[in-house]
């Protein structure tokens, strides 16, 4: 039996306004120029340009707005406008708002190593300021390959484009993940960025933070009184965080070879979900308060030694198989991937948070590509009742109560618990109640990039990652990185289209627990 109820959780009524301007409509950014480095690349076309276009047609951009694209491709303004047009042509623009903006877009082609590129950029920016009245305000978006992040930041500094010209104007830098490949490189990237930009100018994007349902974790926890008393070690037996994807590495084989699931998903997306779910309540929904609590939580995550980590981590790689009835190739056959690659496309591990609230509660994490189903969720698995007054056979089908926060797809929350099966005997079994986002709300959730770009343009840092968060997340995964570097644990295999390797089942079964059925 499944009881559908969208009224069970009062999330709808109690939804929190998660912006600095609590309870107000979304603010329009001040006049500005958005400069996209890597403007002809995949990220710009797939995510950034469509997100900006959506904001434009919803009238959430100021009239005084323009984009300047920069990249090494030798095209001119018209060539760039064509790229923008192609990336956004499917978005409805009945009033021609986007088409109007598009006319003003400019492009700089050049080598980021050359100061001439930045001198020309500065020139174009001042022309745009005059034409579009953008007032010297800038948001620079680093959508280049990561090794160019420092180069671009330095280039901007050499021509003085890193600083606001007056106290009423702003200059911000948006940085895409990955923020380094380990703790050392993250620190060194930060040092480089900080030579040109102060921390409050830097907006590090983890697109998971822009997902409505990730933010809803905060609403569930802090807009309701009923969850707080049970959100701790006294009631929670263990926690599971799952990020399962059906996609393989697509056309990103060469990049993925340098990343693997640990760096690609665990160090960033999983750590964000983990910290929001387990952190202490902040005093207010203000950026500093939330980010402080996230860091405190990450600092409490136990950092095991390498040997311990080997015993509680599984790494694996997808072999060929079938997804939705379609045959798919194995990871080692993908373009850009070595036929002897040892890169993990799946990881399962166990962590502990050493603080008063969570001491002794294991947190099981699993993420992988080419799994049977796409699903991201957090499950709080509660302890069994201390005593079951039913005979064993009557409660055979009763599992532990579970509260699941489904981040995607079918965003929502479900609670499974025991209920009596109708009939003469007192048989109990597990049933579930579901809250579905799409059933409860008419509003369409905005895409994560739209939300984050908007926040960067208005200068709201709450959903962006602070440097201390990045470093702490690298510290947590460091022992796992070190064990992988030593070839431990041995790389397991799983056929595409399954739920991962058998070793991951053994990992959780060793403590008498089981992965939640997806
Ligand atoms: C990205 C990773 O950060 O997140 C990708 O680099 C992954 O490998 C993606 O596929 C998953 O994002 P989403 O929003 O589809 O869960």
Short mmCIF file of C-alpha atoms and ligand atoms in Angstrom, two decimals:
data_model
loop_
_atom_site.label_atom_id
_atom_site.label_comp_id
_atom_site.label_asym_id
_atom_site.label_seq_id
_atom_site.Cartn_x
_atom_site.Cartn_y
_atom_site.Cartn_z
CA UNK A 1 0.00 0.00 0.00
CA UNK A 2 1.27 3.46 -0.82
CA UNK A 3 -0.53 6.44 0.61
CA UNK A 4 0.08 9.54 -1.51
CA UNK A 5 -0.17 12.67 0.51
CA UNK A 6 1.26 15.99 -0.40
CA UNK A 7 -0.08 17.61 2.72
CA UNK A 8 1.75 15.40 5.15
CA UNK A 9 4.75 17.68 5.27
CA UNK A 10 4.02 21.34 5.65
CA UNK A 11 6.84 22.24 3.33
CA UNK A 12 4.52 24.09 0.99
CA UNK A 13 3.23 26.37 3.70
CA UNK A 14 6.52 26.77 5.43
CA UNK A 15 8.83 27.09 2.45
CA UNK A 16 11.68 29.36 3.39
CA UNK A 17 12.93 32.18 1.27
CA UNK A 18 16.54 31.22 0.91
CA UNK A 19 17.93 34.45 -0.30
CA UNK A 20 19.44 37.29 1.63
CA UNK A 21 16.41 39.41 0.84
CA UNK A 22 14.09 37.20 2.82
CA UNK A 23 10.46 37.09 1.68
CA UNK A 24 10.95 39.51 -1.21
CA UNK A 25 10.64 38.89 -4.91
CA UNK A 26 13.87 37.98 -6.63
CA UNK A 27 16.00 41.08 -6.98
CA UNK A 28 17.04 42.26 -10.43
CA UNK A 29 20.79 42.51 -10.76
CA UNK A 30 22.30 45.96 -11.17
CA UNK A 31 23.56 46.88 -14.67
CA UNK A 32 26.51 44.65 -15.55
CA UNK A 33 28.61 42.92 -18.17
CA UNK A 34 28.94 39.15 -17.95
CA UNK A 35 32.30 38.07 -19.36
CA UNK A 36 32.43 34.37 -20.19
CA UNK A 37 35.92 32.89 -20.56
CA UNK A 38 35.63 29.67 -22.55
CA UNK A 39 32.65 31.21 -24.35
CA UNK A 40 32.79 28.85 -27.33
CA UNK A 41 32.95 25.74 -25.16
CA UNK A 42 30.50 23.06 -24.15
CA UNK A 43 29.61 24.44 -20.71
CA UNK A 44 28.79 27.87 -22.13
CA UNK A 45 26.51 26.42 -24.81
CA UNK A 46 24.83 23.76 -22.68
CA UNK A 47 24.37 25.58 -19.39
CA UNK A 48 25.46 29.21 -19.11
CA UNK A 49 23.93 30.77 -22.24
CA UNK A 50 20.55 28.98 -21.92
CA UNK A 51 20.39 29.96 -18.22
CA UNK A 52 21.06 33.63 -19.05
CA UNK A 53 18.53 33.52 -21.87
CA UNK A 54 15.85 32.14 -19.51
CA UNK A 55 16.60 34.92 -17.01
CA UNK A 56 16.31 37.46 -19.83
CA UNK A 57 12.96 36.28 -21.17
CA UNK A 58 11.58 36.16 -17.64
CA UNK A 59 12.63 39.82 -17.34
CA UNK A 60 15.05 39.12 -14.54
CA UNK A 61 17.95 40.95 -16.15
CA UNK A 62 18.43 44.70 -16.14
CA UNK A 63 18.08 46.55 -19.46
CA UNK A 64 21.70 47.57 -19.08
CA UNK A 65 23.19 44.14 -19.60
CA UNK A 66 25.60 42.60 -22.11
CA UNK A 67 27.75 39.52 -22.57
CA UNK A 68 31.35 39.59 -23.72
CA UNK A 69 32.61 36.19 -24.79
CA UNK A 70 36.31 35.31 -24.69
CA UNK A 71 38.04 32.21 -26.03
CA UNK A 72 40.89 31.16 -28.26
CA UNK A 73 38.62 30.37 -31.27
CA UNK A 74 39.22 32.88 -34.01
CA UNK A 75 35.75 34.20 -34.59
CA UNK A 76 34.36 37.73 -34.48
CA UNK A 77 31.35 39.30 -32.76
CA UNK A 78 29.00 37.93 -35.41
CA UNK A 79 30.47 34.41 -35.05
CA UNK A 80 29.89 34.57 -31.31
CA UNK A 81 26.33 35.79 -31.75
CA UNK A 82 25.72 32.76 -33.96
CA UNK A 83 26.99 30.47 -31.19
CA UNK A 84 24.72 32.21 -28.68
CA UNK A 85 21.80 31.98 -31.07
CA UNK A 86 22.35 28.24 -31.64
CA UNK A 87 22.57 27.59 -27.90
CA UNK A 88 19.34 29.44 -27.13
CA UNK A 89 17.18 29.20 -30.25
CA UNK A 90 14.77 26.69 -28.67
CA UNK A 91 13.89 29.00 -25.81
CA UNK A 92 10.65 30.90 -26.33
CA UNK A 93 11.26 34.63 -26.66
CA UNK A 94 7.86 35.98 -27.75
CA UNK A 95 8.69 39.58 -26.90
CA UNK A 96 12.10 39.50 -28.60
CA UNK A 97 13.85 40.41 -25.34
CA UNK A 98 16.77 38.04 -25.83
CA UNK A 99 17.07 38.95 -29.49
CA UNK A 100 17.45 42.55 -28.40
CA UNK A 101 20.20 41.77 -25.90
CA UNK A 102 21.96 39.56 -28.44
CA UNK A 103 22.67 42.51 -30.73
CA UNK A 104 25.05 43.99 -28.14
CA UNK A 105 27.12 40.88 -27.44
CA UNK A 106 30.83 41.14 -28.14
CA UNK A 107 33.68 38.68 -28.49
CA UNK A 108 37.43 38.69 -27.88
CA UNK A 109 39.59 36.02 -29.41
CA UNK A 110 43.02 35.49 -27.96
CA UNK A 111 45.56 33.62 -25.93
CA UNK A 112 45.00 33.97 -22.18
CA UNK A 113 48.77 33.93 -21.67
CA UNK A 114 49.13 37.16 -23.61
CA UNK A 115 48.56 40.49 -21.88
CA UNK A 116 47.41 41.85 -25.24
CA UNK A 117 44.23 39.72 -24.93
CA UNK A 118 43.37 41.38 -21.64
CA UNK A 119 44.25 44.84 -22.92
CA UNK A 120 41.80 44.31 -25.79
CA UNK A 121 39.23 42.96 -23.35
CA UNK A 122 39.56 46.06 -21.21
CA UNK A 123 39.02 48.21 -24.30
CA UNK A 124 35.91 46.25 -25.34
CA UNK A 125 34.53 46.43 -21.81
CA UNK A 126 34.83 50.19 -21.70
CA UNK A 127 33.10 50.42 -25.10
CA UNK A 128 30.29 48.22 -23.79
CA UNK A 129 30.03 50.37 -20.65
CA UNK A 130 29.47 53.42 -22.82
CA UNK A 131 27.03 51.74 -25.23
CA UNK A 132 25.01 49.76 -22.69
CA UNK A 133 25.44 51.90 -19.54
CA UNK A 134 26.74 48.91 -17.62
CA UNK A 135 28.54 51.19 -15.23
CA UNK A 136 31.81 49.25 -14.83
CA UNK A 137 30.11 46.31 -13.09
CA UNK A 138 31.53 42.93 -14.08
CA UNK A 139 30.86 39.27 -13.46
CA UNK A 140 33.62 37.12 -14.93
CA UNK A 141 32.72 33.47 -15.47
CA UNK A 142 35.61 31.00 -15.72
CA UNK A 143 34.19 28.29 -17.98
CA UNK A 144 37.63 27.32 -19.30
CA UNK A 145 39.64 24.21 -18.60
CA UNK A 146 40.77 24.31 -14.94
CA UNK A 147 44.45 24.90 -15.65
CA UNK A 148 43.55 28.30 -17.09
CA UNK A 149 41.70 29.56 -13.98
CA UNK A 150 44.82 31.12 -12.45
CA UNK A 151 46.05 32.39 -15.81
CA UNK A 152 42.83 34.29 -16.49
CA UNK A 153 42.66 35.70 -12.94
CA UNK A 154 46.22 36.95 -13.33
CA UNK A 155 45.53 38.37 -16.81
CA UNK A 156 42.59 40.36 -15.44
CA UNK A 157 44.83 41.71 -12.70
CA UNK A 158 47.52 42.87 -15.12
CA UNK A 159 45.07 45.28 -16.72
CA UNK A 160 43.38 46.27 -13.46
CA UNK A 161 40.11 44.54 -14.36
CA UNK A 162 40.07 42.61 -11.08
CA UNK A 163 38.96 45.54 -8.95
CA UNK A 164 35.88 47.72 -8.81
CA UNK A 165 36.66 51.25 -9.96
CA UNK A 166 34.40 52.90 -7.38
CA UNK A 167 32.80 51.84 -4.14
CA UNK A 168 29.40 51.68 -5.83
CA UNK A 169 30.46 49.18 -8.47
CA UNK A 170 31.35 45.50 -8.29
CA UNK A 171 33.64 42.96 -9.89
CA UNK A 172 33.04 39.25 -9.21
CA UNK A 173 34.63 36.04 -10.37
CA UNK A 174 32.58 32.87 -10.85
CA UNK A 175 34.66 29.69 -10.80
CA UNK A 176 33.49 26.28 -11.97
CA UNK A 177 34.51 23.05 -10.33
CA UNK A 178 36.92 21.24 -10.11
CA UNK A 179 38.63 23.42 -7.52
CA UNK A 180 41.94 21.60 -7.73
CA UNK A 181 42.54 17.87 -7.87
CA UNK A 182 43.60 17.48 -4.25
CA UNK A 183 44.18 19.55 -1.14
CA UNK A 184 47.54 20.95 -2.27
CA UNK A 185 46.40 21.98 -5.73
CA UNK A 186 43.20 23.49 -4.28
CA UNK A 187 45.28 25.59 -1.88
CA UNK A 188 47.59 26.68 -4.64
CA UNK A 189 44.66 27.59 -6.93
CA UNK A 190 43.21 29.63 -4.11
CA UNK A 191 46.48 31.43 -3.51
CA UNK A 192 46.60 32.32 -7.18
CA UNK A 193 43.00 33.53 -7.27
CA UNK A 194 43.48 35.49 -4.06
CA UNK A 195 46.41 37.35 -5.60
CA UNK A 196 43.89 38.99 -7.92
CA UNK A 197 40.49 38.68 -6.17
CA UNK A 198 39.41 38.81 -2.55
CA UNK A 199 37.40 35.90 -1.15
CA UNK A 200 34.18 37.91 -1.15
CA UNK A 201 34.58 38.50 -4.91
CA UNK A 202 34.90 34.76 -5.62
CA UNK A 203 31.77 32.67 -6.29
CA UNK A 204 32.64 28.96 -6.55
CA UNK A 205 29.88 27.00 -8.25
CA UNK A 206 28.76 23.54 -7.25
CA UNK A 207 25.60 23.18 -9.30
CA UNK A 208 24.07 20.82 -6.69
CA UNK A 209 23.65 23.86 -4.44
CA UNK A 210 21.44 25.44 -7.10
CA UNK A 211 19.02 22.51 -7.13
CA UNK A 212 15.71 23.37 -5.49
CA UNK A 213 15.54 20.05 -3.73
CA UNK A 214 18.99 20.38 -2.21
CA UNK A 215 17.85 23.71 -0.79
CA UNK A 216 14.66 22.01 0.34
CA UNK A 217 16.73 19.96 2.77
CA UNK A 218 17.02 23.20 4.72
CA UNK A 219 13.28 23.84 4.53
CA UNK A 220 12.47 20.34 5.71
CA UNK A 221 14.83 20.57 8.63
CA UNK A 222 14.37 24.12 9.77
CA UNK A 223 10.80 25.02 8.83
CA UNK A 224 9.33 22.11 10.76
CA UNK A 225 9.44 21.27 14.44
CA UNK A 226 8.74 17.56 14.10
CA UNK A 227 12.05 16.48 12.59
CA UNK A 228 14.50 18.24 14.86
CA UNK A 229 14.00 15.97 17.92
CA UNK A 230 14.73 12.82 15.88
CA UNK A 231 17.56 14.24 13.76
CA UNK A 232 20.37 12.71 15.78
CA UNK A 233 22.16 9.57 16.96
CA UNK A 234 19.41 8.64 19.43
CA UNK A 235 16.95 7.90 16.61
CA UNK A 236 18.95 7.57 13.41
CA UNK A 237 20.64 4.22 12.90
CA UNK A 238 22.53 5.21 9.78
CA UNK A 239 22.38 7.49 6.76
CA UNK A 240 22.72 6.67 3.08
CA UNK A 241 23.60 9.15 0.36
CA UNK A 242 23.17 7.90 -3.19
CA UNK A 243 24.07 9.67 -6.42
CA UNK A 244 23.28 7.17 -9.18
CA UNK A 245 23.54 8.05 -12.86
CA UNK A 246 22.58 6.09 -15.95
CA UNK A 247 24.85 8.18 -18.16
CA UNK A 248 28.37 7.02 -18.87
CA UNK A 249 31.23 9.47 -19.37
CA UNK A 250 29.75 10.61 -22.70
CA UNK A 251 32.26 12.72 -24.64
CA UNK A 252 34.25 13.57 -21.47
CA UNK A 253 36.39 10.42 -21.35
CA UNK A 254 39.74 12.24 -21.38
CA UNK A 255 38.66 14.58 -18.58
CA UNK A 256 37.10 11.78 -16.56
CA UNK A 257 40.33 9.80 -16.68
CA UNK A 258 41.87 12.55 -14.54
CA UNK A 259 38.87 12.76 -12.20
CA UNK A 260 37.04 9.53 -11.37
CA UNK A 261 33.94 9.38 -9.21
CA UNK A 262 35.72 10.49 -6.04
CA UNK A 263 36.80 13.84 -7.44
CA UNK A 264 33.89 14.27 -9.83
CA UNK A 265 31.04 13.68 -7.37
CA UNK A 266 32.08 12.77 -3.81
CA UNK A 267 34.46 15.64 -3.02
CA UNK A 268 31.91 18.23 -4.10
CA UNK A 269 28.26 17.25 -4.67
CA UNK A 270 28.12 14.57 -1.97
CA UNK A 271 29.91 16.78 0.56
CA UNK A 272 27.43 19.60 -0.08
CA UNK A 273 24.43 17.32 0.41
CA UNK A 274 26.05 15.76 3.48
CA UNK A 275 26.82 19.07 5.14
CA UNK A 276 23.35 20.55 4.55
CA UNK A 277 21.67 17.41 5.84
CA UNK A 278 23.72 17.01 8.99
CA UNK A 279 24.82 20.52 9.98
CA UNK A 280 23.54 22.29 13.08
CA UNK A 281 20.67 24.77 12.67
CA UNK A 282 22.01 28.19 11.66
CA UNK A 283 20.73 31.20 13.60
CA UNK A 284 19.40 32.72 10.38
CA UNK A 285 19.15 31.92 6.69
CA UNK A 286 21.96 34.30 6.02
CA UNK A 287 24.91 33.30 3.84
CA UNK A 288 27.61 33.51 6.51
CA UNK A 289 25.61 31.53 9.07
CA UNK A 290 24.81 28.67 6.71
CA UNK A 291 28.31 28.46 5.31
CA UNK A 292 29.82 28.49 8.82
CA UNK A 293 27.60 25.58 9.87
CA UNK A 294 28.47 23.60 6.73
CA UNK A 295 32.18 24.02 7.40
CA UNK A 296 31.77 23.07 11.07
CA UNK A 297 30.04 19.88 9.99
CA UNK A 298 32.73 19.03 7.44
CA UNK A 299 35.38 19.64 10.08
CA UNK A 300 33.68 17.05 12.28
CA UNK A 301 33.88 14.34 9.62
CA UNK A 302 36.35 11.75 10.84
CA UNK A 303 39.41 11.54 8.64
CA UNK A 304 40.41 7.92 8.72
CA UNK A 305 43.86 6.56 8.01
CA UNK A 306 44.63 4.95 4.69
CA UNK A 307 44.40 1.33 5.91
CA UNK A 308 41.02 1.92 7.52
CA UNK A 309 39.77 3.59 4.38
CA UNK A 310 40.79 0.63 2.21
CA UNK A 311 38.54 -1.62 4.30
CA UNK A 312 35.56 0.66 4.12
CA UNK A 313 35.76 1.81 0.51
CA UNK A 314 34.85 0.09 -2.73
CA UNK A 315 35.99 1.36 -6.09
CA UNK A 316 34.74 -0.05 -9.33
CA UNK A 317 34.44 0.57 -13.04
CA UNK A 318 31.57 -0.12 -15.42
CA UNK A 319 31.88 -2.92 -17.94
CA UNK A 320 29.61 -3.21 -20.96
CA UNK A 321 25.96 -3.99 -20.36
CA UNK A 322 22.46 -2.77 -21.10
CA UNK A 323 20.64 0.39 -20.08
CA UNK A 324 16.94 0.69 -20.94
CA UNK A 325 17.25 -2.18 -23.39
CA UNK A 326 20.18 -0.54 -25.21
CA UNK A 327 23.61 -2.18 -25.31
CA UNK A 328 26.33 0.11 -23.96
CA UNK A 329 30.10 -0.19 -24.02
CA UNK A 330 32.37 -0.52 -21.01
CA UNK A 331 34.37 2.38 -19.59
CA UNK A 332 37.66 1.17 -21.04
CA UNK A 333 36.16 1.25 -24.54
CA UNK A 334 34.99 4.88 -24.24
CA UNK A 335 36.66 7.58 -26.36
CA UNK A 336 39.61 9.20 -24.61
CA UNK A 337 39.87 6.38 -22.05
CA UNK A 338 42.88 4.10 -21.72
CA UNK A 339 42.11 0.41 -22.42
CA UNK A 340 43.88 -0.40 -19.15
CA UNK A 341 42.37 2.47 -17.17
CA UNK A 342 42.12 2.08 -13.40
CA UNK A 343 39.86 5.13 -12.99
CA UNK A 344 36.82 4.45 -10.82
CA UNK A 345 33.36 5.19 -12.18
CA UNK A 346 31.77 3.93 -8.95
CA UNK A 347 32.64 4.43 -5.34
CA UNK A 348 31.01 3.34 -2.10
CA UNK A 349 32.41 4.34 1.24
CA UNK A 350 31.55 4.86 4.88
CA UNK A 351 32.18 7.97 6.95
CA UNK A 352 31.49 9.08 10.49
CA UNK A 353 30.77 12.54 11.84
CA UNK A 354 32.44 12.92 15.20
CA UNK A 355 30.21 15.34 17.02
CA UNK A 356 27.62 15.22 19.77
CA UNK A 357 24.71 14.79 17.35
CA UNK A 358 26.09 12.13 15.03
CA UNK A 359 28.78 10.18 16.91
CA UNK A 360 28.65 6.50 15.98
CA UNK A 361 26.11 6.89 13.13
CA UNK A 362 27.61 5.47 9.94
CA UNK A 363 27.09 7.42 6.76
CA UNK A 364 27.18 5.23 3.70
CA UNK A 365 27.85 6.92 0.39
CA UNK A 366 27.56 5.42 -3.08
CA UNK A 367 27.80 7.00 -6.46
CA UNK A 368 28.33 5.63 -9.91
CA UNK A 369 27.84 6.04 -13.61
CA UNK A 370 25.96 3.64 -15.89
CA UNK A 371 23.78 2.36 -13.08
CA UNK A 372 20.30 1.00 -13.59
CA UNK A 373 18.50 4.16 -12.58
CA UNK A 374 19.18 7.88 -12.24
CA UNK A 375 18.47 8.88 -8.69
CA UNK A 376 19.98 11.15 -6.08
CA UNK A 377 18.67 10.76 -2.57
CA UNK A 378 19.49 10.92 1.10
CA UNK A 379 17.90 8.34 3.38
CA UNK A 380 17.77 8.61 7.13
CA UNK A 381 17.27 5.05 8.35
CA UNK A 382 15.84 5.04 11.86
CA UNK A 383 16.50 2.63 14.67
CA UNK A 384 14.20 -0.29 15.24
CA UNK A 385 11.71 0.00 18.09
CA UNK A 386 13.28 -1.25 21.34
CA UNK A 387 10.68 -3.99 21.63
CA UNK A 388 8.23 -5.43 19.08
CA UNK A 389 5.08 -6.70 20.77
CA UNK A 390 4.15 -8.82 17.71
CA UNK A 391 5.15 -12.39 17.14
CA UNK A 392 8.06 -12.69 14.71
CA UNK A 393 5.96 -14.05 11.84
CA UNK A 394 3.53 -11.10 12.15
CA UNK A 395 6.26 -8.52 11.69
CA UNK A 396 8.38 -10.41 9.17
CA UNK A 397 7.73 -7.73 6.51
CA UNK A 398 8.49 -4.81 8.76
CA UNK A 399 11.62 -2.85 7.93
CA UNK A 400 13.20 0.06 9.76
CA UNK A 401 11.48 3.42 9.28
CA UNK A 402 13.14 5.50 6.60
CA UNK A 403 12.83 9.16 5.69
CA UNK A 404 14.08 9.68 2.14
CA UNK A 405 14.83 13.04 0.60
CA UNK A 406 14.67 12.54 -3.16
CA UNK A 407 16.80 15.17 -4.81
CA UNK A 408 16.19 13.97 -8.38
CA UNK A 409 14.27 12.94 -10.39
CA UNK A 410 10.65 12.90 -9.01
CA UNK A 411 11.76 15.37 -6.39
CA UNK A 412 10.08 14.80 -3.06
CA UNK A 413 10.17 13.24 0.35
CA UNK A 414 8.93 9.86 1.45
CA UNK A 415 8.52 8.28 4.82
CA UNK A 416 8.23 4.56 5.18
CA UNK A 417 6.93 3.05 8.39
CA UNK A 418 5.00 0.05 9.70
CA UNK A 419 1.21 -0.32 9.38
CA UNK A 420 -1.21 -3.10 10.17
CA UNK A 421 -2.35 -5.16 7.20
CA UNK A 422 -6.18 -5.11 7.21
CA UNK A 423 -7.55 -8.45 8.40
CA UNK A 424 -8.09 -10.58 11.46
CA UNK A 425 -4.44 -11.11 12.41
CA UNK A 426 -2.12 -8.37 13.65
CA UNK A 427 0.29 -8.53 10.76
CA UNK A 428 2.35 -5.41 10.16
CA UNK A 429 4.34 -4.40 7.14
CA UNK A 430 6.19 -1.40 5.78
CA UNK A 431 4.17 1.20 3.84
CA UNK A 432 5.14 4.61 2.60
CA UNK A 433 3.81 8.17 2.36
CA UNK A 434 5.04 10.37 -0.43
CA UNK A 435 5.28 14.09 -0.84
CA UNK A 436 5.86 15.01 -4.46
CA UNK A 437 7.19 18.40 -5.40
CA UNK A 438 5.45 18.48 -8.76
CA UNK A 439 2.09 17.55 -7.23
CA UNK A 440 2.30 20.08 -4.42
CA UNK A 441 3.53 23.11 -6.34
CA UNK A 442 2.40 24.76 -9.55
CA UNK A 443 5.65 26.67 -9.89
CA UNK A 444 8.26 25.23 -12.17
CA UNK A 445 11.64 24.90 -10.49
CA UNK A 446 14.33 27.00 -12.12
CA UNK A 447 17.41 25.27 -13.41
CA UNK A 448 20.37 25.18 -11.00
CA UNK A 449 22.54 27.32 -13.29
CA UNK A 450 19.84 29.96 -13.62
CA UNK A 451 19.56 30.22 -9.87
CA UNK A 452 23.30 30.36 -9.33
CA UNK A 453 24.01 32.83 -12.12
CA UNK A 454 21.28 35.09 -10.83
CA UNK A 455 22.71 34.91 -7.29
CA UNK A 456 26.23 35.70 -8.55
CA UNK A 457 24.87 38.69 -10.45
CA UNK A 458 23.03 40.06 -7.40
CA UNK A 459 25.98 39.19 -5.16
CA UNK A 460 24.29 36.65 -2.89
CA UNK A 461 27.00 34.16 -1.88
CA UNK A 462 24.86 31.75 0.15
CA UNK A 463 24.76 28.92 -2.39
CA UNK A 464 28.42 29.21 -3.37
CA UNK A 465 31.31 27.30 -1.88
CA UNK A 466 33.71 29.08 0.40
CA UNK A 467 37.40 28.32 0.28
CA UNK A 468 37.43 26.64 3.72
CA UNK A 469 34.64 24.28 2.59
CA UNK A 470 36.64 23.27 -0.46
CA UNK A 471 39.74 22.56 1.59
CA UNK A 472 37.88 20.59 4.24
CA UNK A 473 36.18 18.47 1.58
CA UNK A 474 39.59 17.65 0.06
CA UNK A 475 40.91 16.71 3.52
CA UNK A 476 38.04 14.26 3.96
CA UNK A 477 38.69 12.46 0.68
CA UNK A 478 42.51 12.61 0.96
CA UNK A 479 42.98 9.17 2.59
CA UNK A 480 40.74 7.63 -0.08
CA UNK A 481 42.77 9.36 -2.80
CA UNK A 482 45.96 8.08 -1.20
CA UNK A 483 44.70 4.49 -1.06
CA UNK A 484 43.55 4.65 -4.70
CA UNK A 485 46.99 5.94 -5.67
CA UNK A 486 48.44 2.78 -4.10
CA UNK A 487 46.04 0.62 -6.13
CA UNK A 488 43.90 -0.18 -3.07
CA UNK A 489 41.24 -1.43 -2.77
CA UNK A 490 41.50 -3.46 -5.98
CA UNK A 491 39.33 -2.08 -8.77
CA UNK A 492 36.07 -4.07 -9.01
CA UNK A 493 33.86 -4.28 -12.11
CA UNK A 494 30.11 -4.02 -12.54
CA UNK A 495 28.04 -4.53 -15.66
CA UNK A 496 26.40 -1.34 -16.93
CA UNK A 497 22.72 -1.25 -16.03
CA UNK A 498 23.09 -2.83 -12.60
CA UNK A 499 23.22 -1.21 -9.17
CA UNK A 500 26.97 -1.49 -8.87
CA UNK A 501 29.43 -4.14 -7.73
CA UNK A 502 28.75 -6.93 -5.27
CA UNK A 503 31.59 -5.54 -3.13
CA UNK A 504 29.39 -2.53 -2.30
CA UNK A 505 26.70 -4.90 -0.98
CA UNK A 506 29.29 -6.60 1.18
CA UNK A 507 30.52 -3.27 2.50
CA UNK A 508 27.18 -2.37 4.03
CA UNK A 509 26.19 -5.93 4.91
CA UNK A 510 29.29 -6.23 7.07
CA UNK A 511 27.43 -4.15 9.67
CA UNK A 512 24.14 -6.03 9.20
CA UNK A 513 22.63 -3.23 7.10
CA UNK A 514 21.44 -2.99 3.50
CA UNK A 515 21.39 -0.37 0.78
CA UNK A 516 17.99 1.18 0.25
CA UNK A 517 16.18 -0.27 -2.69
CA UNK A 518 16.20 2.30 -5.46
C1 LIG B 1 28.90 16.98 -12.75
C2 LIG B 1 29.82 15.85 -13.06
O1 LIG B 1 29.47 17.84 -11.79
O2 LIG B 1 27.68 16.46 -12.24
C3 LIG B 1 29.18 14.90 -14.05
O3 LIG B 1 31.04 16.35 -13.59
C4 LIG B 1 27.84 14.44 -13.54
O4 LIG B 1 30.02 13.78 -14.29
C5 LIG B 1 26.98 15.62 -13.14
O5 LIG B 1 27.21 13.69 -14.56
C6 LIG B 1 25.71 15.18 -12.46
O6 LIG B 1 24.86 16.27 -12.32
P1 LIG B 1 23.30 16.07 -12.28
O7 LIG B 1 22.77 17.46 -12.10
O8 LIG B 1 22.89 15.42 -13.55
O9 LIG B 1 23.04 15.19 -11.09
#
